[in-house]
Structures are given as C-alpha cells and as structure tokens.
C-alpha cells in the first residue's frame, strides 16, 4: 500500500526514446552484433532504443502504419530521435517483385509524408534521420533468389537511384541523412558489409552503428544518466536520492 501511495503522488519518469523504423535491416538490428543493439548499449540508462523494424515492408505500407506507432497520446514528446530506413524493398524490380516494388517518385513522396506526419505530432525535423538503403551485391543476392526459384529481383544501380532520392528528400525537408549506399561503396569491395548481398553482415552492422552514432552523438550527448550511480545513493535515506 505504501508503495502504491508513493507512486500515485509522483509523476512517472518518462524515459527518452530513440525509435528505429524500417524494414528487415532494422528488424534484425537487435540480433547479436546488430547495429540497433550497439546503439542501445551506448545509450543504456539514458534512453530506450525501440525497434520498429518490419521485414519485407516498403514505404507504401510504412506510411500507413506510422500513425499507429507514434502519436501524441503515446508520448511522442519523449522521442529524441527517429530513424526512417526504407528503400531496399521499394527498389525491387517491378517486373520480378511487384508486391514490394514502389515507384521512385512515390517512394520519395512517401518519405516526405512520413516526415510531415512526425512533425504534426511534434517530432521536429532535427530529430529525424533518413537512412538510404545499402548497396546491393548482385551476385550474392542472385544466389539467394535462385535458391528460392526466383530470378535476381534487384539491381544495385536501381537501389542507388532510390538512395539519391532519399538524400534529396532529406535536403528538401531539413532532416539529417545517412547515405549508406554511397558510404559503403567508398571501399571498392563493399561485399564484406553484406551477409547475403542485401542484409548487413557483422562488419556492415558495425559500420552502420558507427556512422549513425556520428549523427546521433550531437543530439544525444547532453542526455543525463537516469537515476544516480549506485555508489551515490544515500543508503541511510534512499528516498532522498531516488524520489
């Protein structure tokens, strides 16, 4: 009873949140050595890192579900950063993968729509980071497709067009952007960044984590650790330290 009464008279501590919104590359980011897990480790005791990755999704579907994930009534004000990481599925070739394919112009429009929605619930553009799809290693991905009885259903040059569109949207909307497609190809052989030609390897996850932290550090470096270090708690009067 005493605990319930104490809780009732004190406001719930609203933990800051970083929301990762994307496709399978985001969904898988909390696996061992994943980029999302690395980010969560860096930010432990400072904010929650929330994985909202949805394998196979494109921006057409993402645009529809974003208002079900982030609203004013579910604490949008506690969001300190949002990543929007789509394009690997949108850029699938229309003739060979019509279910996931989204035309280039619609892809750009969908990104803009999601940014506008976030702004409408008071997640300002300075807290939004767009991430382009990574490059596609065609020979490795073709093996994956052939194993499923399919033809190669993506092309790196096409993925690059979507990456360029993502960068342009960021410029027009005033958000940060991480151009993974370009950054990974600065190293001539980018295949080591990918596990199957499309998804990230351990090295690719590490690369993305480092690049993303460079974007986030200036936004999040001032966040304090929540609750005092245990040695600083007054053990004779813990209420004075913790409440």
mmCIF file of C-alpha atoms in Angstrom:
data_model
loop_
_atom_site.group_PDB
_atom_site.id
_atom_site.type_symbol
_atom_site.label_atom_id
_atom_site.label_comp_id
_atom_site.label_asym_id
_atom_site.label_seq_id
_atom_site.Cartn_x
_atom_site.Cartn_y
_atom_site.Cartn_z
ATOM 1 C CA UNK A 1 0.000 0.000 0.000
ATOM 2 C CA UNK A 2 2.791 2.392 0.899
ATOM 3 C CA UNK A 3 4.473 1.813 -2.481
ATOM 4 C CA UNK A 4 1.209 2.394 -4.333
ATOM 5 C CA UNK A 5 0.645 5.637 -2.445
ATOM 6 C CA UNK A 6 4.193 6.780 -3.138
ATOM 7 C CA UNK A 7 3.750 6.041 -6.843
ATOM 8 C CA UNK A 8 0.446 7.863 -7.003
ATOM 9 C CA UNK A 9 1.890 11.105 -5.704
ATOM 10 C CA UNK A 10 4.896 11.177 -8.037
ATOM 11 C CA UNK A 11 4.901 11.618 -11.775
ATOM 12 C CA UNK A 12 6.010 8.644 -13.835
ATOM 13 C CA UNK A 13 9.542 9.087 -15.145
ATOM 14 C CA UNK A 14 9.230 9.327 -18.908
ATOM 15 C CA UNK A 15 12.267 7.598 -20.394
ATOM 16 C CA UNK A 16 13.514 9.305 -23.587
ATOM 17 C CA UNK A 17 13.210 7.124 -26.685
ATOM 18 C CA UNK A 18 15.036 6.571 -29.947
ATOM 19 C CA UNK A 19 12.702 4.851 -32.432
ATOM 20 C CA UNK A 20 14.186 2.764 -35.247
ATOM 21 C CA UNK A 21 11.597 2.495 -38.053
ATOM 22 C CA UNK A 22 12.427 0.433 -41.098
ATOM 23 C CA UNK A 23 12.390 -2.900 -42.879
ATOM 24 C CA UNK A 24 14.256 -6.163 -42.176
ATOM 25 C CA UNK A 25 17.610 -4.399 -41.843
ATOM 26 C CA UNK A 26 16.082 -2.617 -38.860
ATOM 27 C CA UNK A 27 14.152 -5.636 -37.572
ATOM 28 C CA UNK A 28 17.355 -7.691 -37.491
ATOM 29 C CA UNK A 29 19.335 -4.874 -35.838
ATOM 30 C CA UNK A 30 18.868 -6.265 -32.325
ATOM 31 C CA UNK A 31 20.435 -9.601 -33.212
ATOM 32 C CA UNK A 32 23.918 -10.396 -31.918
ATOM 33 C CA UNK A 33 26.357 -7.706 -33.125
ATOM 34 C CA UNK A 34 23.443 -5.761 -34.637
ATOM 35 C CA UNK A 35 23.587 -2.002 -35.151
ATOM 36 C CA UNK A 36 20.459 -1.398 -33.054
ATOM 37 C CA UNK A 37 21.881 -3.428 -30.185
ATOM 38 C CA UNK A 38 25.116 -1.424 -30.373
ATOM 39 C CA UNK A 39 23.133 1.804 -30.201
ATOM 40 C CA UNK A 40 21.090 0.544 -27.253
ATOM 41 C CA UNK A 41 24.303 -0.370 -25.426
ATOM 42 C CA UNK A 42 25.697 3.131 -25.942
ATOM 43 C CA UNK A 43 22.501 4.712 -24.632
ATOM 44 C CA UNK A 44 21.733 2.425 -21.691
ATOM 45 C CA UNK A 45 20.490 4.411 -18.667
ATOM 46 C CA UNK A 46 19.962 7.412 -20.965
ATOM 47 C CA UNK A 47 17.116 6.396 -23.245
ATOM 48 C CA UNK A 48 15.267 3.409 -24.643
ATOM 49 C CA UNK A 49 16.042 2.270 -28.179
ATOM 50 C CA UNK A 50 12.796 0.936 -29.651
ATOM 51 C CA UNK A 51 12.892 -1.452 -32.621
ATOM 52 C CA UNK A 52 10.031 -0.925 -35.050
ATOM 53 C CA UNK A 53 11.571 -2.808 -37.953
ATOM 54 C CA UNK A 54 9.212 -4.786 -40.183
ATOM 55 C CA UNK A 55 10.776 -7.329 -42.502
ATOM 56 C CA UNK A 56 9.733 -7.008 -46.138
ATOM 57 C CA UNK A 57 7.939 -3.681 -45.720
ATOM 58 C CA UNK A 58 8.177 -0.760 -48.113
ATOM 59 C CA UNK A 59 7.332 2.938 -47.712
ATOM 60 C CA UNK A 60 3.807 2.472 -49.071
ATOM 61 C CA UNK A 61 2.971 0.243 -46.110
ATOM 62 C CA UNK A 62 5.152 2.139 -43.644
ATOM 63 C CA UNK A 63 3.330 5.385 -44.328
ATOM 64 C CA UNK A 64 0.061 3.718 -43.353
ATOM 65 C CA UNK A 65 1.248 2.239 -40.081
ATOM 66 C CA UNK A 66 3.401 5.071 -38.744
ATOM 67 C CA UNK A 67 0.375 6.821 -37.128
ATOM 68 C CA UNK A 68 -0.321 3.572 -35.264
ATOM 69 C CA UNK A 69 3.207 3.545 -33.841
ATOM 70 C CA UNK A 70 3.797 7.164 -32.861
ATOM 71 C CA UNK A 71 1.091 9.546 -31.657
ATOM 72 C CA UNK A 72 0.914 12.487 -29.315
ATOM 73 C CA UNK A 73 -1.029 10.371 -26.844
ATOM 74 C CA UNK A 74 1.693 7.695 -26.725
ATOM 75 C CA UNK A 75 4.462 10.037 -25.693
ATOM 76 C CA UNK A 76 5.778 11.489 -28.942
ATOM 77 C CA UNK A 77 7.288 14.252 -26.798
ATOM 78 C CA UNK A 78 9.673 11.700 -25.267
ATOM 79 C CA UNK A 79 11.151 10.813 -28.675
ATOM 80 C CA UNK A 80 14.630 12.246 -29.035
ATOM 81 C CA UNK A 81 15.362 10.679 -32.447
ATOM 82 C CA UNK A 82 13.667 8.621 -35.162
ATOM 83 C CA UNK A 83 15.405 6.760 -37.973
ATOM 84 C CA UNK A 84 13.458 6.099 -41.184
ATOM 85 C CA UNK A 85 15.275 3.341 -43.049
ATOM 86 C CA UNK A 86 13.454 2.093 -46.148
ATOM 87 C CA UNK A 87 14.280 1.564 -49.803
ATOM 88 C CA UNK A 88 15.774 -1.918 -50.051
ATOM 89 C CA UNK A 89 12.303 -3.303 -50.825
ATOM 90 C CA UNK A 90 10.858 -0.263 -52.623
ATOM 91 C CA UNK A 91 13.702 -0.547 -55.153
ATOM 92 C CA UNK A 92 12.901 -4.175 -56.041
ATOM 93 C CA UNK A 93 12.365 -4.568 -59.787
ATOM 94 C CA UNK A 94 8.719 -4.098 -60.699
ATOM 95 C CA UNK A 95 8.524 -6.953 -63.228
ATOM 96 C CA UNK A 96 10.118 -9.504 -60.888
ATOM 97 C CA UNK A 97 8.895 -8.310 -57.486
ATOM 98 C CA UNK A 98 5.704 -6.250 -57.935
ATOM 99 C CA UNK A 99 4.499 -6.822 -54.366
ATOM 100 C CA UNK A 100 7.374 -4.934 -52.737
ATOM 101 C CA UNK A 101 8.245 -2.525 -55.553
ATOM 102 C CA UNK A 102 7.289 1.129 -55.114
ATOM 103 C CA UNK A 103 7.930 3.577 -57.988
ATOM 104 C CA UNK A 104 10.745 6.042 -57.359
ATOM 105 C CA UNK A 105 8.568 9.174 -57.260
ATOM 106 C CA UNK A 106 6.115 7.527 -54.870
ATOM 107 C CA UNK A 107 8.995 6.394 -52.656
ATOM 108 C CA UNK A 108 10.166 9.999 -52.307
ATOM 109 C CA UNK A 109 6.611 11.195 -51.681
ATOM 110 C CA UNK A 110 6.103 8.544 -49.007
ATOM 111 C CA UNK A 111 9.266 9.616 -47.182
ATOM 112 C CA UNK A 112 8.074 13.225 -47.253
ATOM 113 C CA UNK A 113 4.663 12.133 -45.973
ATOM 114 C CA UNK A 114 6.220 10.317 -43.017
ATOM 115 C CA UNK A 115 8.357 13.336 -42.152
ATOM 116 C CA UNK A 116 5.313 15.593 -42.306
ATOM 117 C CA UNK A 117 3.357 13.232 -40.080
ATOM 118 C CA UNK A 118 6.113 13.146 -37.472
ATOM 119 C CA UNK A 119 6.260 16.936 -37.499
ATOM 120 C CA UNK A 120 2.473 17.038 -36.981
ATOM 121 C CA UNK A 121 2.907 15.142 -33.700
ATOM 122 C CA UNK A 122 5.765 17.440 -32.649
ATOM 123 C CA UNK A 123 8.711 15.264 -33.649
ATOM 124 C CA UNK A 124 10.683 18.023 -35.323
ATOM 125 C CA UNK A 125 12.895 17.553 -38.375
ATOM 126 C CA UNK A 126 16.075 17.946 -36.319
ATOM 127 C CA UNK A 127 15.163 14.674 -34.573
ATOM 128 C CA UNK A 128 14.586 12.724 -37.810
ATOM 129 C CA UNK A 129 17.340 10.798 -39.607
ATOM 130 C CA UNK A 130 16.736 9.213 -43.007
ATOM 131 C CA UNK A 131 18.929 6.247 -43.912
ATOM 132 C CA UNK A 132 19.335 5.182 -47.533
ATOM 133 C CA UNK A 133 19.310 1.515 -48.480
ATOM 134 C CA UNK A 134 22.769 -0.068 -48.529
ATOM 135 C CA UNK A 135 24.304 -1.096 -51.852
ATOM 136 C CA UNK A 136 23.283 -4.440 -53.333
ATOM 137 C CA UNK A 137 25.924 -7.084 -54.049
ATOM 138 C CA UNK A 138 24.177 -8.622 -57.037
ATOM 139 C CA UNK A 139 25.976 -11.958 -57.387
ATOM 140 C CA UNK A 140 25.430 -12.882 -53.733
ATOM 141 C CA UNK A 141 21.775 -11.805 -53.785
ATOM 142 C CA UNK A 142 21.217 -13.687 -57.051
ATOM 143 C CA UNK A 143 22.284 -16.897 -55.274
ATOM 144 C CA UNK A 144 19.634 -16.227 -52.617
ATOM 145 C CA UNK A 145 17.000 -15.645 -55.288
ATOM 146 C CA UNK A 146 17.932 -18.733 -57.286
ATOM 147 C CA UNK A 147 17.772 -20.885 -54.152
ATOM 148 C CA UNK A 148 14.119 -19.844 -53.865
ATOM 149 C CA UNK A 149 13.429 -20.489 -57.553
ATOM 150 C CA UNK A 150 13.437 -16.782 -58.422
ATOM 151 C CA UNK A 151 15.490 -14.559 -60.705
ATOM 152 C CA UNK A 152 17.647 -11.675 -59.479
ATOM 153 C CA UNK A 153 14.958 -9.191 -58.409
ATOM 154 C CA UNK A 154 17.077 -6.150 -57.502
ATOM 155 C CA UNK A 155 19.891 -4.161 -59.115
ATOM 156 C CA UNK A 156 22.484 -2.038 -57.364
ATOM 157 C CA UNK A 157 22.140 0.807 -59.870
ATOM 158 C CA UNK A 158 18.402 0.923 -59.224
ATOM 159 C CA UNK A 159 18.945 0.875 -55.460
ATOM 160 C CA UNK A 160 21.305 3.806 -55.989
ATOM 161 C CA UNK A 161 18.521 5.835 -57.605
ATOM 162 C CA UNK A 162 16.386 5.320 -54.505
ATOM 163 C CA UNK A 163 19.316 6.256 -52.277
ATOM 164 C CA UNK A 164 19.743 9.501 -54.232
ATOM 165 C CA UNK A 165 16.017 10.220 -53.880
ATOM 166 C CA UNK A 166 16.264 9.655 -50.123
ATOM 167 C CA UNK A 167 19.174 12.112 -49.871
ATOM 168 C CA UNK A 168 17.198 14.675 -51.893
ATOM 169 C CA UNK A 169 14.141 14.327 -49.633
ATOM 170 C CA UNK A 170 16.328 14.943 -46.602
ATOM 171 C CA UNK A 171 17.719 18.101 -48.204
ATOM 172 C CA UNK A 172 14.260 19.381 -49.065
ATOM 173 C CA UNK A 173 12.769 18.560 -45.647
ATOM 174 C CA UNK A 174 15.700 19.655 -43.492
ATOM 175 C CA UNK A 175 16.414 16.289 -41.861
ATOM 176 C CA UNK A 176 19.719 14.513 -41.400
ATOM 177 C CA UNK A 177 20.516 11.693 -43.790
ATOM 178 C CA UNK A 178 22.928 8.795 -43.668
ATOM 179 C CA UNK A 179 23.796 7.861 -47.247
ATOM 180 C CA UNK A 180 24.724 4.258 -46.599
ATOM 181 C CA UNK A 181 24.688 3.382 -50.313
ATOM 182 C CA UNK A 182 27.459 5.867 -51.075
ATOM 183 C CA UNK A 183 29.452 5.463 -47.860
ATOM 184 C CA UNK A 184 29.735 1.686 -48.167
ATOM 185 C CA UNK A 185 30.944 1.901 -51.749
ATOM 186 C CA UNK A 186 33.834 4.219 -50.899
ATOM 187 C CA UNK A 187 35.554 0.946 -50.160
ATOM 188 C CA UNK A 188 35.777 -0.624 -53.617
ATOM 189 C CA UNK A 189 34.780 -4.070 -52.413
ATOM 190 C CA UNK A 190 31.699 -3.496 -50.257
ATOM 191 C CA UNK A 191 30.642 -7.164 -50.244
ATOM 192 C CA UNK A 192 32.073 -7.701 -46.738
ATOM 193 C CA UNK A 193 29.432 -5.299 -45.383
ATOM 194 C CA UNK A 194 26.660 -7.665 -46.517
ATOM 195 C CA UNK A 195 25.757 -11.163 -45.340
ATOM 196 C CA UNK A 196 23.760 -12.250 -48.389
ATOM 197 C CA UNK A 197 24.142 -9.369 -50.816
ATOM 198 C CA UNK A 198 21.225 -7.426 -49.291
ATOM 199 C CA UNK A 199 21.280 -7.645 -45.479
ATOM 200 C CA UNK A 200 24.119 -6.463 -43.272
ATOM 201 C CA UNK A 201 26.979 -8.646 -42.073
ATOM 202 C CA UNK A 202 28.644 -8.168 -38.682
ATOM 203 C CA UNK A 203 31.048 -5.725 -40.355
ATOM 204 C CA UNK A 204 28.154 -3.897 -42.024
ATOM 205 C CA UNK A 205 26.277 -3.622 -38.736
ATOM 206 C CA UNK A 206 29.373 -2.216 -37.070
ATOM 207 C CA UNK A 207 29.862 0.272 -39.900
ATOM 208 C CA UNK A 208 26.259 1.475 -39.723
ATOM 209 C CA UNK A 209 26.380 1.732 -35.921
ATOM 210 C CA UNK A 210 29.472 3.935 -36.100
ATOM 211 C CA UNK A 211 28.074 6.159 -38.848
ATOM 212 C CA UNK A 212 24.725 6.534 -37.107
ATOM 213 C CA UNK A 213 26.359 7.363 -33.798
ATOM 214 C CA UNK A 214 28.215 10.198 -35.533
ATOM 215 C CA UNK A 215 24.787 11.626 -36.457
ATOM 216 C CA UNK A 216 23.213 10.982 -33.074
ATOM 217 C CA UNK A 217 26.023 11.922 -30.719
ATOM 218 C CA UNK A 218 25.488 15.669 -31.039
ATOM 219 C CA UNK A 219 21.738 15.209 -30.485
ATOM 220 C CA UNK A 220 22.018 12.874 -27.507
ATOM 221 C CA UNK A 221 25.328 13.651 -25.827
ATOM 222 C CA UNK A 222 23.668 16.012 -23.326
ATOM 223 C CA UNK A 223 21.206 13.366 -22.104
ATOM 224 C CA UNK A 224 21.885 12.646 -18.431
ATOM 225 C CA UNK A 225 22.121 9.171 -16.934
ATOM 226 C CA UNK A 226 18.778 8.361 -15.357
ATOM 227 C CA UNK A 227 18.939 7.716 -11.611
ATOM 228 C CA UNK A 228 22.186 8.128 -9.721
ATOM 229 C CA UNK A 229 25.119 5.756 -9.838
ATOM 230 C CA UNK A 230 24.655 3.208 -7.075
ATOM 231 C CA UNK A 231 27.644 4.469 -5.043
ATOM 232 C CA UNK A 232 25.998 7.912 -4.975
ATOM 233 C CA UNK A 233 22.746 6.667 -3.437
ATOM 234 C CA UNK A 234 22.378 7.656 0.201
ATOM 235 C CA UNK A 235 21.876 4.205 1.704
ATOM 236 C CA UNK A 236 20.730 5.683 5.013
ATOM 237 C CA UNK A 237 17.999 7.677 3.245
ATOM 238 C CA UNK A 238 17.497 6.272 -0.286
ATOM 239 C CA UNK A 239 14.303 8.291 -0.765
ATOM 240 C CA UNK A 240 16.420 11.451 -0.818
ATOM 241 C CA UNK A 241 18.409 10.107 -3.768
ATOM 242 C CA UNK A 242 15.771 8.210 -5.725
ATOM 243 C CA UNK A 243 12.457 10.021 -5.333
#
